Short mmCIF file of C-alpha atoms in Angstrom, two decimals:
data_model
loop_
_atom_site.label_atom_id
_atom_site.label_comp_id
_atom_site.label_asym_id
_atom_site.label_seq_id
_atom_site.Cartn_x
_atom_site.Cartn_y
_atom_site.Cartn_z
CA UNK F 228 0.65 10.16 22.03
CA UNK F 229 0.65 6.43 21.34
CA UNK F 230 3.58 4.64 19.76
CA UNK F 231 3.72 5.03 15.96
CA UNK F 232 2.37 2.25 13.79
CA UNK F 233 5.35 2.66 11.45
CA UNK F 234 8.70 4.41 11.96
CA UNK F 235 11.17 5.10 9.18
CA UNK F 236 14.50 5.63 10.90
CA UNK F 237 17.39 7.35 9.06
CA UNK F 238 17.02 5.36 5.86
CA UNK F 239 19.82 5.57 3.31
CA UNK F 240 19.78 3.68 0.02
CA UNK F 241 22.60 3.66 -2.53
CA UNK F 242 23.48 1.37 -5.41
CA UNK F 243 26.92 0.86 -6.88
CA UNK F 244 27.86 -0.32 -10.36
CA UNK F 245 30.79 0.09 -12.72
CA UNK F 246 30.03 3.78 -13.16
CA UNK F 247 30.09 4.57 -9.45
CA UNK F 248 27.63 4.96 -6.59
CA UNK F 249 24.16 6.44 -6.95
CA UNK F 250 22.46 7.73 -3.82
CA UNK F 251 18.70 7.07 -4.05
CA UNK F 252 17.58 7.96 -0.51
CA UNK F 253 19.41 10.00 2.12
CA UNK F 254 18.50 10.13 5.81
CA UNK F 255 14.74 9.61 5.45
CA UNK F 256 13.28 9.83 8.95
CA UNK F 257 9.62 10.09 10.01
CA UNK F 258 6.95 8.27 12.01
CA UNK F 259 3.25 7.67 11.31
CA UNK F 260 0.45 7.11 13.79
CA UNK F 261 -2.32 4.54 13.44
CA UNK F 262 -5.20 5.63 11.17
CA UNK F 263 -3.22 8.47 9.56
CA UNK F 264 -3.67 9.19 5.86
CA UNK F 265 -0.33 10.18 4.36
CA UNK F 266 0.76 10.98 0.83
CA UNK F 267 4.34 10.58 -0.34
CA UNK F 268 4.86 12.86 -3.31
CA UNK F 269 7.69 13.79 -5.59
CA UNK F 270 8.81 13.90 -9.19
CA UNK F 271 9.54 10.75 -11.15
CA UNK F 272 12.90 9.39 -10.02
CA UNK F 273 12.80 11.17 -6.65
CA UNK F 274 12.95 7.87 -4.75
CA UNK F 275 9.39 7.65 -3.46
CA UNK F 276 8.63 4.16 -4.82
CA UNK F 277 11.97 2.87 -3.49
CA UNK F 278 11.01 4.30 -0.11
CA UNK F 279 7.66 2.50 -0.23
CA UNK F 280 9.38 -0.80 -1.05
CA UNK F 281 11.73 -0.35 1.91
CA UNK F 282 8.81 0.50 4.21
CA UNK F 283 7.24 -2.80 3.19
CA UNK F 284 10.46 -4.73 3.74
CA UNK F 285 10.51 -5.70 0.06
CA UNK F 286 13.78 -3.82 -0.52
CA UNK F 287 16.60 -3.41 1.98
CA UNK F 288 18.22 -0.08 2.87
CA UNK F 289 21.95 0.56 2.83
CA UNK F 290 21.54 1.72 6.43
CA UNK F 291 18.72 2.62 8.78
CA UNK F 292 15.63 0.59 9.57
CA UNK F 293 11.84 0.49 9.54
CA UNK F 294 9.76 -0.49 12.55
CA UNK F 295 6.24 -1.77 11.98
CA UNK F 296 4.16 -1.78 15.17
CA UNK F 297 7.47 -1.68 17.04
CA UNK F 298 9.00 -4.62 15.15
CA UNK F 299 12.34 -3.98 13.41
CA UNK F 300 11.79 -5.32 9.88
CA UNK F 301 15.47 -5.55 9.07
CA UNK F 302 16.32 -7.51 12.19
CA UNK F 303 14.21 -10.27 10.60
CA UNK F 304 15.12 -12.66 7.79
CA UNK F 305 13.12 -12.59 4.56
CA UNK F 306 10.71 -15.34 5.63
CA UNK F 307 10.00 -13.52 8.87
CA UNK F 308 9.47 -10.24 7.01
CA UNK F 309 7.06 -11.99 4.65
CA UNK F 310 5.09 -13.26 7.64
CA UNK F 311 4.88 -9.73 9.08
CA UNK F 312 3.70 -8.40 5.71
CA UNK F 313 0.99 -11.04 5.53
CA UNK F 314 -0.30 -10.11 8.99
CA UNK F 315 -0.03 -6.33 8.95
CA UNK F 316 0.30 -4.89 5.44
CA UNK F 317 -1.92 -4.50 2.42
CA UNK F 318 -0.77 -3.42 -1.06
CA UNK F 319 -2.41 -1.68 -4.01
CA UNK F 320 -0.42 -1.02 -7.19
CA UNK F 321 -0.92 0.90 -10.42
CA UNK F 322 -0.71 -2.35 -12.39
CA UNK F 323 -3.30 -4.16 -10.19
CA UNK F 324 -1.13 -7.32 -9.96
CA UNK F 325 -4.05 -9.73 -10.01
CA UNK F 326 -3.41 -13.38 -10.84
CA UNK F 327 -4.83 -13.94 -14.31
CA UNK F 328 -5.66 -17.61 -13.78
CA UNK F 329 -7.84 -16.85 -10.74
CA UNK F 330 -11.33 -15.34 -10.66
CA UNK F 331 -12.04 -12.11 -8.80
CA UNK F 332 -13.30 -14.14 -5.85
CA UNK F 333 -10.25 -16.43 -5.87
CA UNK F 334 -7.87 -13.44 -6.03
CA UNK F 335 -9.47 -11.96 -2.90
CA UNK F 336 -9.63 -15.32 -1.14
CA UNK F 337 -5.92 -15.98 -1.68
CA UNK F 338 -4.42 -13.98 1.25
CA UNK F 339 -7.06 -15.42 3.57
CA UNK F 340 -6.30 -18.95 2.44
CA UNK F 341 -2.61 -18.34 3.03
CA UNK F 342 -3.56 -17.42 6.61
CA UNK F 343 -5.50 -20.68 6.91
CA UNK F 344 -8.82 -18.86 7.29
CA UNK F 345 -11.78 -21.24 7.04
CA UNK F 346 -14.13 -18.37 6.23
CA UNK F 347 -12.07 -17.22 3.23
CA UNK F 348 -14.88 -17.59 0.68
CA UNK F 349 -17.47 -15.82 2.85
CA UNK F 350 -15.13 -12.96 3.81
CA UNK F 351 -13.96 -12.47 0.21
CA UNK F 352 -17.53 -12.51 -1.11
CA UNK F 353 -18.56 -9.87 1.43
CA UNK F 354 -15.59 -7.66 0.62
CA UNK F 355 -16.25 -7.85 -3.12
CA UNK F 356 -19.84 -6.85 -2.41
CA UNK F 357 -18.50 -3.89 -0.42
CA UNK F 358 -16.57 -2.67 -3.47
CA UNK F 359 -19.57 -3.17 -5.76
CA UNK F 360 -18.55 -6.36 -7.51
CA UNK F 361 -21.15 -8.88 -6.31
CA UNK F 362 -22.04 -9.66 -9.92
CA UNK F 363 -18.41 -10.23 -10.97
CA UNK F 364 -17.25 -12.86 -8.47
CA UNK F 365 -16.47 -15.48 -11.09
CA UNK F 366 -14.99 -13.14 -13.70
CA UNK F 367 -11.32 -13.42 -14.61
CA UNK F 368 -9.14 -10.28 -14.72
CA UNK F 369 -8.94 -10.29 -18.53
CA UNK F 370 -12.67 -9.57 -18.82
CA UNK F 371 -12.72 -6.89 -16.11
CA UNK F 372 -12.28 -3.19 -16.84
CA UNK F 373 -9.36 -1.33 -15.29
CA UNK F 374 -11.61 0.14 -12.63
CA UNK F 375 -13.05 -3.28 -11.81
CA UNK F 376 -9.57 -4.79 -11.57
CA UNK F 377 -8.51 -2.05 -9.15
CA UNK F 378 -11.65 -2.73 -7.06
CA UNK F 379 -10.63 -6.38 -6.86
CA UNK F 380 -7.14 -5.28 -5.82
CA UNK F 381 -8.65 -3.04 -3.10
CA UNK F 382 -10.83 -5.87 -1.88
CA UNK F 383 -7.81 -8.18 -1.73
CA UNK F 384 -5.82 -5.59 0.21
CA UNK F 385 -8.53 -4.72 2.74
CA UNK F 386 -9.98 -8.21 3.28
CA UNK F 387 -7.22 -9.04 5.78
CA UNK F 388 -7.88 -5.80 7.72
CA UNK F 389 -4.25 -4.64 7.50
CA UNK F 390 -2.80 -2.22 10.01
CA UNK F 391 -1.13 -0.35 7.12
CA UNK F 392 -2.10 -0.07 3.46
CA UNK F 393 0.63 0.90 0.97
CA UNK F 394 -0.66 2.23 -2.34
CA UNK F 395 1.71 3.03 -5.21
CA UNK F 396 0.08 5.28 -7.86
CA UNK F 397 -3.22 3.34 -7.52
CA UNK F 398 -5.04 5.48 -10.10
CA UNK F 399 -2.12 5.93 -12.48
CA UNK F 400 -3.52 3.64 -15.19
CA UNK F 401 -7.16 4.74 -14.82
CA UNK F 402 -9.13 7.55 -16.43
CA UNK F 403 -9.97 10.53 -14.22
CA UNK F 404 -13.57 9.59 -13.38
CA UNK F 405 -12.71 5.98 -12.57
CA UNK F 406 -9.70 7.10 -10.55
CA UNK F 407 -11.91 9.44 -8.50
CA UNK F 408 -14.26 6.55 -7.66
CA UNK F 409 -11.34 4.35 -6.66
CA UNK F 410 -9.94 7.04 -4.37
CA UNK F 411 -13.33 7.57 -2.71
CA UNK F 412 -13.56 3.84 -2.10
CA UNK F 413 -10.03 3.66 -0.71
CA UNK F 414 -10.65 6.47 1.77
CA UNK F 415 -14.02 4.98 2.76
CA UNK F 416 -12.39 1.64 3.54
CA UNK F 417 -9.58 3.44 5.37
CA UNK F 418 -12.12 5.10 7.67
CA UNK F 419 -14.18 1.96 8.17
CA UNK F 420 -11.23 -0.24 9.14
CA UNK F 421 -8.99 2.32 10.84
CA UNK F 422 -6.14 1.39 8.52
CA UNK F 423 -3.13 3.68 8.16
CA UNK F 424 -3.06 4.71 4.50
CA UNK F 425 0.28 5.54 2.84
CA UNK F 426 -0.22 6.72 -0.70
CA UNK F 427 2.59 7.30 -3.21
CA UNK F 428 1.50 9.66 -5.97
CA UNK F 429 2.71 12.41 -8.28
CA UNK F 430 -0.82 13.85 -8.34
CA UNK F 431 -1.02 16.82 -5.96
CA UNK F 432 -4.82 16.75 -6.09
CA UNK F 433 -4.89 13.21 -4.75
CA UNK F 434 -2.18 14.03 -2.23
CA UNK F 435 -4.23 16.93 -0.87
CA UNK F 436 -6.93 14.51 0.25
CA UNK F 437 -4.56 13.03 2.81
CA UNK F 438 -4.19 14.73 6.18
CA UNK F 439 -0.41 14.74 5.86
CA UNK F 440 2.01 15.00 2.97
CA UNK F 441 5.67 14.02 2.78
CA UNK F 442 7.58 15.35 -0.21
CA UNK F 443 10.67 13.54 -1.49
CA UNK F 444 13.09 15.68 -3.47
CA UNK F 445 16.26 14.10 -4.85
CA UNK F 446 16.07 11.33 -2.27
CA UNK F 447 15.53 13.59 0.74
CA UNK F 448 12.48 14.69 2.72
CA UNK F 449 11.54 18.29 1.95
CA UNK F 450 10.06 20.44 4.75
CA UNK F 451 6.79 18.82 5.82
CA UNK F 452 3.41 20.27 4.92
CA UNK F 453 0.07 19.57 6.61
CA UNK F 454 -3.07 19.90 4.55
CA UNK F 455 -6.72 20.07 5.55
CA UNK F 456 -9.33 17.78 4.13
#
């Protein structure tokens, strides 16, 4: 078997305030191979979103580390981690997180421009066409529906061809039918690009579409379950 694309190695996370110490994650340890589709599920407050933030290097663990394509994220400083994220990670969130002062096209161009890509406009236009938004290139987020905004967010995430895509409740603010279309699109893009898809959700139906599921209960990994798709 090839080396994992991402390894989560004995992650602990605790926070301390005047009332004492709260353990959020305890000894989270697993590895994912390239092109896997994986759901991280658990009740609200179980620690799954904190885990996703640590996997992205956006939050730091109390102990343990994360290796992305063999690179120890927490041996790097924040600027170095940001550079790794730009090269290897894509993100999709429940709240879309589009920049309101930029058009759909400009939102998708942004990560390419940060890379210094001269073909940013062409690549972004093609990706927006792929997600069915050729007619909305110059629309601002405020005039886009929720489903359209999430399509822009998907285009922005996939346009850089990330090794890993992290999605945190990507259909949580959408109606069922729109959410189904978004999930179909996400899995289609995952197959086309060979991206490893890591999906945080509380929806067991969505989770069942992934080939592997990791359940977080009270900050710990429950016994693993494999599901067929």
